[in-house]
XYZ file of C-alpha atoms in Angstrom:
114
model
C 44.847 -85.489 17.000
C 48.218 -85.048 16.139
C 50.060 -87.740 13.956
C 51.874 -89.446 16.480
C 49.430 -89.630 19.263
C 47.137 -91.172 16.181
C 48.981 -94.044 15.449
C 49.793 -94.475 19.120
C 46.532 -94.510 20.489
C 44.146 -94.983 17.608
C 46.089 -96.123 14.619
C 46.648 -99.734 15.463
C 43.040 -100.662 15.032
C 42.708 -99.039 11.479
C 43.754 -100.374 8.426
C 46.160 -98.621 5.961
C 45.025 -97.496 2.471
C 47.551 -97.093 -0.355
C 46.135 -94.622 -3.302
C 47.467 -93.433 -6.397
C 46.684 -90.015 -8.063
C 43.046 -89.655 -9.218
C 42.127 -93.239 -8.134
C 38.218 -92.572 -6.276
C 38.106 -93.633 -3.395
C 34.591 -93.799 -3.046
C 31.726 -92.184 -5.238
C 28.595 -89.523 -5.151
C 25.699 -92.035 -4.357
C 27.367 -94.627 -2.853
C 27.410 -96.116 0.069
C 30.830 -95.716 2.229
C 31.521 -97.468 5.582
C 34.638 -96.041 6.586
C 36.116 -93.128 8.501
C 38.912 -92.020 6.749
C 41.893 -90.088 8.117
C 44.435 -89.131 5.864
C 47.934 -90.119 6.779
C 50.149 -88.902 3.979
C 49.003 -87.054 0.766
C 45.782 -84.658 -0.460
C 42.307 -85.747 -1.824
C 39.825 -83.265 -3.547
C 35.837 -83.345 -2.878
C 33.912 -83.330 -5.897
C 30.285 -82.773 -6.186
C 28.127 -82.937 -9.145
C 26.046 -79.822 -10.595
C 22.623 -80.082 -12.233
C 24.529 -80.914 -15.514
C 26.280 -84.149 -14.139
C 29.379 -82.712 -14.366
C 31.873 -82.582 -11.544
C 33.024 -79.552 -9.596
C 35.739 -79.501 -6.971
C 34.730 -78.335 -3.491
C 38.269 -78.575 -1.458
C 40.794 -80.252 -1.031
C 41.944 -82.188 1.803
C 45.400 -83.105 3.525
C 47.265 -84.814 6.064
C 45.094 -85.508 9.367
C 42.421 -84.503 7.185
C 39.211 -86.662 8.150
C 36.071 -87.527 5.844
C 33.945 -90.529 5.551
C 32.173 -89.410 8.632
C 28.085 -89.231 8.229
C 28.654 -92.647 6.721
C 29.532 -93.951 10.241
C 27.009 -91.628 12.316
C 24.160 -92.284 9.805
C 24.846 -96.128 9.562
C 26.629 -96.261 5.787
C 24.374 -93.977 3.972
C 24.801 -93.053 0.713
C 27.682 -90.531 0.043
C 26.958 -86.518 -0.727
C 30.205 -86.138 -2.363
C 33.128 -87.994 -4.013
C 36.505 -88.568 -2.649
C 39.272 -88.704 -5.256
C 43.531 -88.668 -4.271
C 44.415 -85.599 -5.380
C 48.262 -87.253 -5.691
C 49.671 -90.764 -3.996
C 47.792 -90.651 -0.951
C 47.651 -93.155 2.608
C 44.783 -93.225 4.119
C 43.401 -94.835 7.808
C 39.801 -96.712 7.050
C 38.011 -96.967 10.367
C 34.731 -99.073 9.785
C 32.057 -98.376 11.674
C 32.472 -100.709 14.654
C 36.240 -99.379 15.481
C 34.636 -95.449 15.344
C 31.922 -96.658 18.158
C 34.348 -97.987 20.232
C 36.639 -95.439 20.151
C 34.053 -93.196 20.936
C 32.651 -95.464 23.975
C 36.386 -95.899 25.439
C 37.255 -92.106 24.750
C 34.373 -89.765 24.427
C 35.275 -86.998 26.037
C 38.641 -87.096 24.702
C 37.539 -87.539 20.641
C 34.170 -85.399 20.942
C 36.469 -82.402 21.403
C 38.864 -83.326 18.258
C 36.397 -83.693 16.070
C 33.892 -81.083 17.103
């Protein structure tokens, strides 16, 4: 969904997240109840190997979305940590918002995000 069609049609019902570089946004193991798009900056997926230590899988940018089994398995725990790669907005959708969406525009959204 392009940018402007986002905060047109989606946007209003999300709420704007301000991060700085390397803040988490939320950890391996933990539970997350938010859709996140990002906005404006880049956030890096970490993992951790057998040792505990923490390797990068990608990095995401703008219109970027994670956060997502969280809302389709009800807030279970995370696989992965999110951390802003530099000063990064996000859109947190909680789970209620996502549903709704979804129920007003499935069609629509299935296609975007599948």
């Amino acid at each position: 969904i392009r940018d402007r069609v986002f905060n047109a049609e989606y946007g209003a019902g999300a709420r704007i997240i301000n991060f700085k570089q390397d803040e988490i946004i939320f950890e391996e193991g933990k539970i997350n109840s938010y859709l996140y798009r990002i906005k404006s900056g880049k956030v890096r997926i970490e993992k951790k190997d057998e040792t505990g230590a923490a390797r990068k899988l990608t990095t995401m940018g703008p219109l970027s979305m994670f956060g997502e089994m969280s809302i389709l398995f009800n807030d279970s725990v995370t696989s992965a940590s999110v951390i802003s790669d530099q000063d990064t907005v996000l859109w947190a959708m909680d789970r209620s918002f996502v549903l709704k969406l979804f129920s007003k525009e499935e069609e629509k959204l299935s296609k975007r995000f599948y």
